[in-house]
Amino acid sequence: MIKGVKIQSQAAPQAQAELFTDGALEFLAALHRTFESTRQSLLVAREEAQRRYDSGVSLDFAPETANIRAEPSWHCAPPAPGLEDRRVEITGPTDRKMVINALNSGAKTFMADFEDSSSPTFANMINGQINLRDAIRRNIDFESNGKQYKLSAQPAVLIVRPRGWHLDEPRVTIDNAPISGSIFDFALFFYHNAKELVKAGRGPYFYLPKMEHYLEARLWNDIFLFSQSYIGMPHNTIRATVLIETLPAAFQMEEILFELRNHSSGLNCGRWDYIFSFIKKRRADRGAVLPDRKDVTMTVGFMDAYVKLLIQTCHRRKVAAMGGMSAQIPIKDDAKANEVAMAKVRADKLREVTAGHDGTWIAHPLINQIARQIFDENMLGPNQYHVLRQDVKVAAADLLNTKVPGQITEDGVRENVSTSLAYTSAWIGGNGCIPLNYLMEDAATAEITRVQLWQWVHYGARLDNGLPITLEYIDSLIKELAPGIKKIVAGVKEENVDVAAEYLKAQVRKQWPSEFLTSDLMPYLAIADGVDPKYQKSAL
């Protein structure tokens, strides 16, 4: 064992034995000791920024980086091998069956997700690393219930999403402090697979989530440079696509690309988390109350402005402008309802490709054909970098526009309560990606539902029938809906539904909603994994 490094859980012992070699642990320790203080300072900066927003300071484009935005000559790195054409990307967690099905789906790339579609039990995190390692080496085939799962001859290009900067990994401590979840996920994957990927004609490619400032992108870039030097790999081999899924990041797209420019492969519209961030960052603004979640579509003012600015920014800097998720999944037992759902997918993908996006996200392999057809018909080349969208003029006021047509309805409130309870219960039980109402839901949806319910209660919003949304009303819905959660989510335990219910009741009573439910609820997973409570940063 490496000095100062401790594994605080006995979960998944075989995976631990294969992953936690002395070399891998030395690499984890080197990254932690070099970069953890910077991460902590950036998390403090987030808190300071939120206090400014709460005091009435409006978000705006940063004056100190105006020269970066104004300078037309800089561009990002050219597309790395396998990333020239990304017209359809499938996303999902890293369990073995999902990895094979996604890589075989026919999509151009697969984003293997350690973040929002994974519940970060230690077994999920490290078995996921094993599954990706085996897939890269084409050693992942297996049989289950008489069915063979075998990797195809030409699988999708692999992209990995580590956890966000805000999340700790309490099962691994270095010098008596938990390592960053981001660094843990990145480092294990990079250390064990980077050279193998290059040998296969690809590279170590990543999606980077939840950033709120260009200095957070600089931290990633510094880690990339350090890591490539550490293993003797040429600089600028890594590529990273940044999800623009926080409101502050929308004002710093150019700067984020600039910081990562030699490692950048573009930006992505992380639409659901973006709505969550829009509410959360403007928590002190009574004028930012939004209607039912279903009414906050990609065509409303602030979402449309964000999409247009992202496409314009990426193409100006010669990188991919990736579209967002279609969460629909096929409805097998109702042909009429299925056609309505698939029509929504087609309309969404057509909107994206005609706006200038270079690709899109799907959540289910059977959606690939629909998305692929739309992009094939409307994007004849590998990408649309030539679509510069010089017609677009987006001001700060456009990104902050709260005019969203719609109302708050009883159905909307009930759906938010039900979704919050269902997803939170599943997540505590180790499942981070669940089908609800024929949509594949991850943590982002649960976050929207949570902060919307808080916002409606906090500001005394009213339903379309005039009734106020009170604590008592939310409590009554939780009491009514909680007993039915086990019927709509397979395998959920009653005690986890109880935790989810108490958590939601506590959230709507807070002065401000918590930053992330995943941070709040991580102690439940850590305790189940045998971690000493002193290494758990958050608690209910």
Coordinates of C-alpha atoms in Angstrom, one line a residue:
M1 CA 0.0 0.0 0.0
I2 CA 1.2 3.5 -0.8
K3 CA 2.0 5.8 2.1
G4 CA -0.9 8.1 3.0
V5 CA -3.4 6.2 0.7
K6 CA -6.2 4.2 2.3
I7 CA -9.1 2.3 0.8
Q8 CA -11.9 2.7 3.2
S9 CA -14.2 0.0 1.8
Q10 CA -14.0 -3.7 1.2
A11 CA -16.6 -3.6 -1.7
A12 CA -15.8 -5.4 -5.0
P13 CA -12.6 -6.9 -3.8
Q14 CA -11.7 -8.5 -7.2
A15 CA -12.0 -5.1 -8.9
Q16 CA -10.0 -3.5 -6.2
A17 CA -7.2 -6.0 -6.6
E18 CA -7.1 -5.4 -10.4
L19 CA -7.3 -1.6 -10.3
F20 CA -5.5 -0.5 -7.2
T21 CA -2.0 -1.4 -8.2
D22 CA 0.9 0.5 -6.6
G23 CA 1.4 2.5 -9.8
A24 CA -2.3 3.5 -10.0
L25 CA -2.4 4.5 -6.3
E26 CA 0.8 6.5 -6.7
F27 CA -0.8 8.3 -9.6
L28 CA -3.9 9.0 -7.6
A29 CA -1.8 10.4 -4.7
A30 CA 0.3 12.6 -7.0
L31 CA -2.8 14.1 -8.6
H32 CA -4.5 14.7 -5.2
R33 CA -1.5 16.2 -3.6
T34 CA -0.9 18.5 -6.6
F35 CA -4.4 19.7 -7.3
E36 CA -6.7 19.2 -4.3
S37 CA -6.1 22.6 -2.8
T38 CA -7.0 24.3 -6.1
R39 CA -10.2 22.3 -6.3
Q40 CA -11.2 23.4 -2.8
S41 CA -10.5 27.0 -3.6
L42 CA -12.7 26.8 -6.7
L43 CA -15.5 25.3 -4.7
V44 CA -15.2 28.2 -2.2
A45 CA -15.3 30.6 -5.2
R46 CA -18.6 29.0 -6.2
E47 CA -20.1 29.8 -2.8
E48 CA -18.8 33.4 -3.0
A49 CA -20.4 33.8 -6.4
Q50 CA -23.7 32.5 -5.2
R51 CA -23.7 35.1 -2.4
R52 CA -23.2 37.8 -5.0
Y53 CA -26.2 36.5 -7.0
D54 CA -28.3 36.4 -3.9
S55 CA -27.4 40.0 -3.1
G56 CA -28.8 41.1 -6.5
V57 CA -25.6 41.1 -8.7
S58 CA -26.7 39.9 -12.1
L59 CA -24.7 37.4 -14.1
D60 CA -22.9 38.8 -17.1
F61 CA -20.0 38.2 -19.4
A62 CA -16.7 38.7 -17.6
P63 CA -15.0 42.0 -18.4
E64 CA -11.5 40.6 -17.6
T65 CA -11.8 38.1 -20.4
A66 CA -13.2 40.4 -23.1
N67 CA -10.0 40.2 -25.1
I68 CA -10.4 36.4 -25.3
R69 CA -13.9 36.7 -26.6
A70 CA -13.0 39.5 -29.1
E71 CA -9.9 37.8 -30.5
P72 CA -10.9 35.9 -33.7
S73 CA -7.5 34.2 -34.4
W74 CA -7.4 31.4 -31.8
H75 CA -9.0 28.0 -32.5
C76 CA -9.2 24.7 -30.6
A77 CA -7.4 21.5 -31.5
P78 CA -8.6 19.6 -34.6
P79 CA -10.9 16.6 -34.1
A80 CA -9.0 13.6 -32.7
P81 CA -9.3 10.2 -34.4
G82 CA -12.9 9.0 -34.1
L83 CA -14.3 12.3 -33.2
E84 CA -14.6 13.9 -36.6
D85 CA -18.2 12.7 -36.9
R86 CA -20.3 12.6 -33.7
R87 CA -23.8 12.8 -35.2
V88 CA -25.3 10.4 -32.7
E89 CA -23.9 9.8 -29.2
I90 CA -25.5 7.3 -26.8
T91 CA -25.1 7.7 -23.1
G92 CA -25.5 5.5 -20.1
P93 CA -24.0 4.0 -17.0
T94 CA -21.0 1.6 -17.0
D95 CA -22.6 -1.8 -16.1
R96 CA -21.3 -4.6 -18.3
K97 CA -24.5 -5.2 -20.3
M98 CA -25.0 -1.4 -20.9
V99 CA -21.4 -1.0 -22.1
I100 CA -21.8 -3.7 -24.7
N101 CA -25.2 -2.7 -25.9
A102 CA -24.2 1.0 -26.2
L103 CA -20.9 0.2 -28.0
N104 CA -22.9 -2.0 -30.4
S105 CA -25.8 0.4 -30.8
G106 CA -24.7 1.9 -34.1
A107 CA -24.2 5.4 -32.5
K108 CA -20.9 7.1 -33.4
T109 CA -19.8 7.4 -29.8
F110 CA -20.7 6.1 -26.4
M111 CA -20.4 8.3 -23.3
A112 CA -19.8 6.0 -20.4
D113 CA -21.1 7.8 -17.4
F114 CA -19.7 7.7 -13.9
E115 CA -21.8 10.8 -13.1
D116 CA -25.5 11.5 -13.3
S117 CA -26.7 8.2 -14.7
S118 CA -24.7 6.2 -12.1
S119 CA -25.4 5.8 -8.4
P120 CA -21.8 6.0 -7.0
T121 CA -21.7 3.0 -4.9
F122 CA -18.1 1.9 -4.7
A123 CA -18.9 -1.4 -6.5
N124 CA -20.6 0.6 -9.3
M125 CA -17.6 2.9 -9.7
I126 CA -14.8 0.4 -9.7
N127 CA -16.7 -2.4 -11.6
G128 CA -17.5 0.2 -14.2
Q129 CA -13.8 0.9 -14.6
I130 CA -13.2 -2.9 -15.0
N131 CA -15.9 -3.0 -17.7
L132 CA -14.4 -0.1 -19.7
R133 CA -10.9 -1.6 -19.4
D134 CA -12.2 -4.9 -20.7
A135 CA -14.2 -3.3 -23.5
I136 CA -11.1 -1.4 -24.7
R137 CA -9.2 -4.7 -24.9
R138 CA -12.2 -6.5 -26.5
N139 CA -12.4 -8.8 -23.5
I140 CA -15.9 -8.0 -22.3
D141 CA -18.1 -10.7 -23.9
F142 CA -20.3 -12.6 -21.5
E143 CA -23.4 -14.7 -21.2
S144 CA -26.5 -14.0 -19.0
N145 CA -29.7 -16.0 -18.8
G146 CA -28.7 -17.9 -22.0
K147 CA -28.1 -14.7 -24.0
Q148 CA -24.7 -13.9 -25.4
Y149 CA -23.4 -10.3 -25.1
K150 CA -20.5 -9.8 -27.6
L151 CA -18.8 -6.7 -28.8
S152 CA -19.2 -5.9 -32.5
A153 CA -16.4 -5.5 -35.0
Q154 CA -16.7 -1.7 -35.1
P155 CA -18.0 -0.5 -31.7
A156 CA -18.7 3.2 -31.0
V157 CA -15.9 5.5 -29.9
L158 CA -15.6 5.6 -26.1
I159 CA -15.9 8.8 -24.2
V160 CA -15.9 8.8 -20.4
R161 CA -17.7 11.2 -18.0
P162 CA -16.1 11.5 -14.5
R163 CA -18.0 13.0 -11.6
G164 CA -18.2 16.8 -11.1
W165 CA -15.8 18.9 -9.1
H166 CA -18.2 19.1 -6.1
L167 CA -18.2 15.4 -5.4
D168 CA -15.8 13.6 -3.1
E169 CA -14.9 9.9 -3.3
P170 CA -15.0 9.0 0.5
R171 CA -14.0 5.4 -0.1
V172 CA -10.4 6.5 -1.0
T173 CA -8.6 8.9 1.3
I174 CA -5.2 10.4 0.8
D175 CA -3.4 12.0 3.8
N176 CA -6.7 11.6 5.7
A177 CA -8.8 13.5 3.2
P178 CA -11.2 12.0 0.6
I179 CA -10.0 12.2 -2.9
S180 CA -12.0 14.2 -5.5
G181 CA -14.6 12.0 -7.3
S182 CA -13.5 13.7 -10.6
I183 CA -9.8 12.9 -10.1
F184 CA -10.6 9.3 -9.0
D185 CA -12.7 8.5 -12.0
F186 CA -10.4 10.3 -14.5
A187 CA -7.2 8.9 -13.1
L188 CA -8.1 5.3 -12.9
F189 CA -9.4 5.3 -16.4
F190 CA -6.5 7.3 -17.8
Y191 CA -3.8 5.3 -16.0
H192 CA -5.0 1.9 -17.0
N193 CA -6.3 2.7 -20.6
A194 CA -4.7 5.8 -22.2
K195 CA -1.9 4.0 -24.0
E196 CA -4.1 1.1 -25.0
L197 CA -6.6 3.5 -26.6
V198 CA -3.9 5.3 -28.6
K199 CA -2.5 1.9 -29.7
A200 CA -6.0 1.1 -31.0
G201 CA -6.1 4.4 -33.1
R202 CA -8.2 6.4 -30.7
G203 CA -7.4 8.3 -27.5
P204 CA -8.4 9.1 -23.9
Y205 CA -11.6 11.1 -24.5
F206 CA -13.7 12.7 -21.8
Y207 CA -16.9 14.6 -21.1
L208 CA -16.5 17.2 -18.3
P209 CA -19.6 18.0 -16.2
K210 CA -21.0 20.7 -13.9
M211 CA -18.3 23.4 -14.4
E212 CA -19.2 27.0 -13.3
H213 CA -16.1 29.0 -14.2
Y214 CA -13.3 29.0 -16.7
L215 CA -10.8 28.5 -13.9
E216 CA -12.4 25.1 -13.3
A217 CA -11.6 24.3 -17.0
R218 CA -8.0 25.5 -16.4
L219 CA -7.7 23.0 -13.5
W220 CA -8.8 20.2 -15.8
N221 CA -6.3 21.3 -18.4
D222 CA -3.5 21.4 -15.8
I223 CA -4.5 17.9 -14.8
F224 CA -4.4 16.7 -18.4
L225 CA -0.9 18.2 -18.9
F226 CA 0.4 16.6 -15.7
S227 CA -1.1 13.2 -16.4
Q228 CA 0.2 13.0 -20.0
S229 CA 3.7 13.9 -18.7
Y230 CA 3.4 11.4 -15.9
I231 CA 2.8 8.4 -18.2
G232 CA 5.1 9.7 -21.0
M233 CA 2.3 10.5 -23.4
P234 CA 2.6 13.5 -25.8
H235 CA 0.7 16.6 -24.7
N236 CA -2.6 17.3 -26.4
T237 CA -3.5 13.6 -26.9
I238 CA -6.5 13.9 -24.5
R239 CA -9.7 15.4 -25.8
A240 CA -12.5 16.7 -23.6
T241 CA -16.0 18.0 -24.4
V242 CA -17.4 20.3 -21.7
L243 CA -21.1 20.1 -20.8
I244 CA -22.5 23.6 -20.6
E245 CA -25.0 22.7 -17.9
T246 CA -24.7 25.6 -15.4
L247 CA -25.9 29.1 -15.8
P248 CA -22.6 30.7 -15.0
A249 CA -20.8 28.6 -17.6
A250 CA -23.1 29.9 -20.3
F251 CA -21.5 33.3 -19.8
Q252 CA -18.0 31.8 -20.1
M253 CA -18.2 29.4 -23.1
E254 CA -15.4 31.2 -25.0
E255 CA -13.1 31.2 -21.9
I256 CA -13.8 27.6 -21.2
L257 CA -12.8 26.6 -24.7
F258 CA -9.7 28.9 -24.5
E259 CA -8.5 27.2 -21.3
L260 CA -8.9 23.7 -22.8
R261 CA -8.1 24.7 -26.4
N262 CA -5.4 22.2 -27.1
H263 CA -7.4 19.4 -25.5
S264 CA -10.9 20.6 -26.5
S265 CA -13.4 18.6 -28.6
G266 CA -16.3 21.0 -28.1
L267 CA -19.2 21.9 -25.9
N268 CA -22.5 20.1 -25.2
C269 CA -26.0 21.5 -24.3
G270 CA -26.6 19.7 -20.9
R271 CA -30.2 20.8 -21.1
W272 CA -31.7 19.3 -17.9
D273 CA -29.0 20.3 -15.6
Y274 CA -29.0 23.7 -17.2
I275 CA -32.6 24.3 -16.2
F276 CA -31.7 23.0 -12.7
S277 CA -28.9 25.5 -12.5
F278 CA -31.0 28.4 -13.9
I279 CA -33.4 27.9 -10.9
K280 CA -30.7 27.3 -8.3
K281 CA -28.4 30.2 -9.2
R282 CA -31.4 32.6 -9.3
R283 CA -32.9 31.2 -6.1
A284 CA -33.2 34.8 -4.6
D285 CA -35.0 36.1 -7.6
R286 CA -38.8 36.0 -7.2
G287 CA -39.1 36.8 -10.9
A288 CA -37.3 33.6 -12.0
V289 CA -40.1 31.3 -10.9
L290 CA -40.8 28.8 -13.7
P291 CA -44.0 26.9 -14.7
D292 CA -44.4 23.1 -15.0
R293 CA -41.3 21.3 -16.0
K294 CA -42.9 20.1 -19.3
D295 CA -43.3 23.8 -20.3
V296 CA -39.6 24.6 -20.0
T297 CA -38.7 23.4 -23.5
M298 CA -35.7 24.1 -25.7
T299 CA -37.6 26.8 -27.6
V300 CA -38.3 29.1 -24.6
G301 CA -36.3 32.3 -24.5
F302 CA -33.4 31.5 -22.1
M303 CA -32.9 28.0 -23.5
D304 CA -33.0 29.1 -27.2
A305 CA -30.5 31.8 -26.5
Y306 CA -28.1 29.4 -24.8
V307 CA -28.3 26.9 -27.7
K308 CA -27.6 29.6 -30.3
L309 CA -24.7 31.0 -28.4
L310 CA -23.2 27.6 -27.9
I311 CA -23.3 26.7 -31.6
Q312 CA -21.9 30.1 -32.6
T313 CA -19.1 29.9 -30.1
C314 CA -18.1 26.3 -30.9
H315 CA -18.0 26.9 -34.7
R316 CA -16.1 30.1 -34.4
R317 CA -13.5 28.1 -32.6
K318 CA -13.7 25.0 -34.9
V319 CA -15.0 22.4 -32.5
A320 CA -18.2 20.4 -32.1
A321 CA -21.4 21.9 -30.8
M322 CA -23.3 18.9 -29.4
G323 CA -27.0 18.8 -28.9
G324 CA -28.8 17.5 -25.9
M325 CA -30.5 14.4 -24.7
S326 CA -33.7 12.8 -26.0
A327 CA -34.8 10.8 -23.0
Q328 CA -37.6 9.0 -24.7
I329 CA -37.5 5.2 -24.8
P330 CA -39.7 2.9 -27.0
I331 CA -43.2 2.1 -25.7
K332 CA -43.5 -1.5 -26.7
D333 CA -47.1 -2.2 -25.7
D334 CA -48.8 0.9 -27.2
A335 CA -48.1 1.6 -30.9
K336 CA -50.0 4.9 -30.9
A337 CA -48.3 6.2 -27.8
N338 CA -45.0 5.1 -29.2
E339 CA -45.5 7.0 -32.4
V340 CA -46.3 10.2 -30.5
A341 CA -43.1 9.7 -28.4
M342 CA -40.9 9.0 -31.5
A343 CA -42.4 12.1 -33.3
K344 CA -41.1 14.1 -30.4
V345 CA -37.7 12.7 -30.9
R346 CA -37.8 13.5 -34.6
A347 CA -38.9 17.0 -34.0
D348 CA -36.2 17.5 -31.3
K349 CA -33.4 16.2 -33.5
L350 CA -34.6 18.2 -36.5
R351 CA -34.5 21.3 -34.4
E352 CA -31.0 20.6 -33.4
V353 CA -29.5 19.8 -36.8
T354 CA -31.2 22.7 -38.5
A355 CA -29.9 25.0 -35.7
G356 CA -26.4 23.9 -36.6
H357 CA -25.5 21.2 -34.0
D358 CA -22.9 18.6 -35.0
G359 CA -24.5 15.8 -33.1
T360 CA -27.1 14.7 -30.5
W361 CA -27.6 12.5 -27.5
I362 CA -29.9 9.5 -27.1
A363 CA -30.6 7.3 -24.1
H364 CA -31.7 4.1 -25.7
P365 CA -30.2 2.0 -28.6
L366 CA -33.5 1.8 -30.4
I367 CA -33.6 5.6 -30.8
N368 CA -30.4 5.6 -32.8
Q369 CA -32.0 4.9 -36.1
I370 CA -34.4 7.8 -35.8
A371 CA -31.8 10.3 -34.7
R372 CA -29.3 9.0 -37.3
Q373 CA -31.8 9.4 -40.1
I374 CA -32.6 13.0 -39.2
F375 CA -28.9 13.9 -39.1
D376 CA -28.0 12.0 -42.2
E377 CA -30.7 13.8 -44.2
N378 CA -29.7 17.2 -42.9
M379 CA -26.0 17.0 -42.3
L380 CA -24.2 15.7 -45.3
G381 CA -20.7 16.2 -44.1
P382 CA -19.1 14.8 -40.8
N383 CA -20.0 18.0 -39.0
Q384 CA -21.3 21.6 -39.4
Y385 CA -18.3 23.6 -38.3
H386 CA -19.0 25.8 -41.4
V387 CA -22.3 26.9 -40.0
L388 CA -21.0 30.0 -38.2
R389 CA -24.4 31.5 -37.1
Q390 CA -23.2 35.0 -37.6
D391 CA -26.9 36.0 -37.4
V392 CA -26.9 35.3 -33.7
K393 CA -26.6 38.1 -31.2
V394 CA -27.1 36.9 -27.6
A395 CA -27.0 39.4 -24.8
A396 CA -26.9 38.7 -21.0
A397 CA -30.6 39.6 -20.8
D398 CA -31.4 36.8 -23.3
L399 CA -29.7 34.2 -21.2
L400 CA -31.6 35.4 -18.1
N401 CA -35.0 35.8 -19.8
T402 CA -37.6 34.3 -17.5
K403 CA -40.6 34.7 -19.8
V404 CA -41.7 31.1 -20.1
P405 CA -45.3 30.4 -21.3
G406 CA -47.1 28.0 -19.1
Q407 CA -48.7 27.5 -15.7
I408 CA -48.1 25.5 -12.6
T409 CA -50.7 22.7 -12.5
E410 CA -51.6 20.0 -10.0
D411 CA -50.4 17.4 -12.5
G412 CA -47.1 19.2 -12.7
V413 CA -46.6 19.3 -9.0
R414 CA -47.6 15.7 -8.5
E415 CA -45.3 14.6 -11.3
N416 CA -42.4 16.5 -9.6
V417 CA -43.1 14.9 -6.3
S418 CA -43.4 11.4 -7.7
T419 CA -40.3 11.7 -9.9
S420 CA -38.2 13.1 -7.0
L421 CA -39.3 10.2 -4.7
A422 CA -38.8 7.6 -7.3
Y423 CA -35.4 8.6 -8.5
T424 CA -34.0 9.4 -5.1
S425 CA -35.1 6.1 -3.7
A426 CA -33.5 4.3 -6.6
W427 CA -30.3 6.2 -6.3
I428 CA -29.9 5.4 -2.6
G429 CA -30.4 1.8 -3.6
G430 CA -27.6 1.9 -6.1
N431 CA -29.5 2.6 -9.4
G432 CA -28.8 5.9 -11.0
C433 CA -30.7 5.5 -14.3
I434 CA -34.4 4.5 -14.3
P435 CA -37.3 4.5 -16.7
L436 CA -40.2 6.7 -15.6
N437 CA -43.2 7.4 -17.8
Y438 CA -41.3 6.1 -20.9
L439 CA -38.4 8.5 -20.2
M440 CA -34.9 7.4 -19.1
E441 CA -34.3 9.6 -16.1
D442 CA -31.1 10.4 -14.3
A443 CA -30.0 12.8 -11.5
A444 CA -30.6 15.9 -13.5
T445 CA -34.4 15.3 -13.6
A446 CA -34.5 14.7 -9.9
E447 CA -32.6 17.9 -9.3
I448 CA -35.1 19.9 -11.4
T449 CA -38.0 18.5 -9.6
R450 CA -36.5 19.2 -6.2
V451 CA -35.6 22.8 -6.8
Q452 CA -38.9 23.5 -8.6
L453 CA -40.8 22.3 -5.6
W454 CA -38.7 24.4 -3.3
Q455 CA -39.1 27.5 -5.5
W456 CA -42.9 27.1 -5.7
V457 CA -43.2 26.8 -1.9
H458 CA -40.6 29.5 -1.1
Y459 CA -42.3 32.1 -3.2
G460 CA -45.9 31.1 -2.5
A461 CA -46.7 30.2 -6.1
R462 CA -50.2 29.2 -7.0
L463 CA -51.7 26.5 -9.1
D464 CA -53.6 27.4 -12.3
N465 CA -56.8 26.9 -10.2
G466 CA -55.7 29.6 -7.7
L467 CA -54.7 27.2 -4.8
P468 CA -51.5 28.1 -3.1
I469 CA -48.5 25.6 -3.1
T470 CA -47.8 25.3 0.6
L471 CA -45.7 23.0 2.7
E472 CA -48.8 21.2 3.8
Y473 CA -49.8 20.6 0.2
I474 CA -46.4 19.1 -0.6
D475 CA -46.4 17.0 2.5
S476 CA -49.9 15.6 1.6
L477 CA -48.7 14.7 -1.9
I478 CA -45.6 13.0 -0.5
K479 CA -47.8 11.0 1.9
E480 CA -50.1 10.1 -0.9
L481 CA -47.5 9.1 -3.5
A482 CA -44.7 7.5 -1.5
P483 CA -46.5 4.2 -1.0
G484 CA -46.8 3.7 -4.8
I485 CA -43.2 4.3 -5.6
K486 CA -42.3 0.6 -5.2
K487 CA -44.8 -0.2 -8.0
I488 CA -43.2 2.1 -10.5
V489 CA -39.5 1.5 -9.8
A490 CA -38.4 -2.1 -9.7
G491 CA -36.4 -3.2 -6.7
V492 CA -36.8 -0.1 -4.6
K493 CA -36.7 -0.8 -0.8
E494 CA -39.3 0.8 1.4
E495 CA -36.7 2.2 3.8
N496 CA -35.1 4.1 0.8
V497 CA -38.5 5.5 -0.1
D498 CA -38.8 6.7 3.5
V499 CA -35.4 8.5 3.3
A500 CA -36.4 10.1 0.0
A501 CA -39.6 11.3 1.4
E502 CA -38.0 12.8 4.5
Y503 CA -35.3 14.4 2.3
L504 CA -37.8 16.1 0.1
K505 CA -39.8 17.4 3.0
A506 CA -36.6 18.9 4.5
Q507 CA -35.6 20.4 1.2
V508 CA -38.8 22.4 0.6
R509 CA -38.4 23.8 4.2
K510 CA -34.9 25.1 3.7
Q511 CA -34.0 28.8 3.3
W512 CA -32.1 27.7 0.1
P513 CA -32.1 24.4 -1.6
S514 CA -29.0 22.2 -1.3
E515 CA -26.5 22.5 -4.0
F516 CA -26.7 18.8 -5.1
L517 CA -28.8 15.9 -3.8
T518 CA -26.0 13.6 -4.7
S519 CA -23.7 15.4 -2.2
D520 CA -26.4 15.3 0.5
L521 CA -27.2 11.6 0.1
M522 CA -23.6 10.3 -0.5
P523 CA -23.3 9.3 3.2
Y524 CA -26.0 6.6 2.7
L525 CA -23.8 5.0 0.1
A526 CA -20.6 5.5 2.0
I527 CA -22.1 3.9 5.2
A528 CA -23.3 1.0 3.2
D529 CA -19.7 0.6 1.9
G530 CA -18.3 0.6 5.4
V531 CA -16.7 4.1 5.4
D532 CA -15.9 5.8 8.7
P533 CA -18.3 8.8 9.2
K534 CA -15.4 11.2 9.7
Y535 CA -14.6 10.9 5.9
Q536 CA -18.2 12.0 4.9
K537 CA -18.4 15.6 4.1
S538 CA -22.2 15.9 3.8
A539 CA -25.0 14.7 5.9
L540 CA -28.7 15.1 6.0

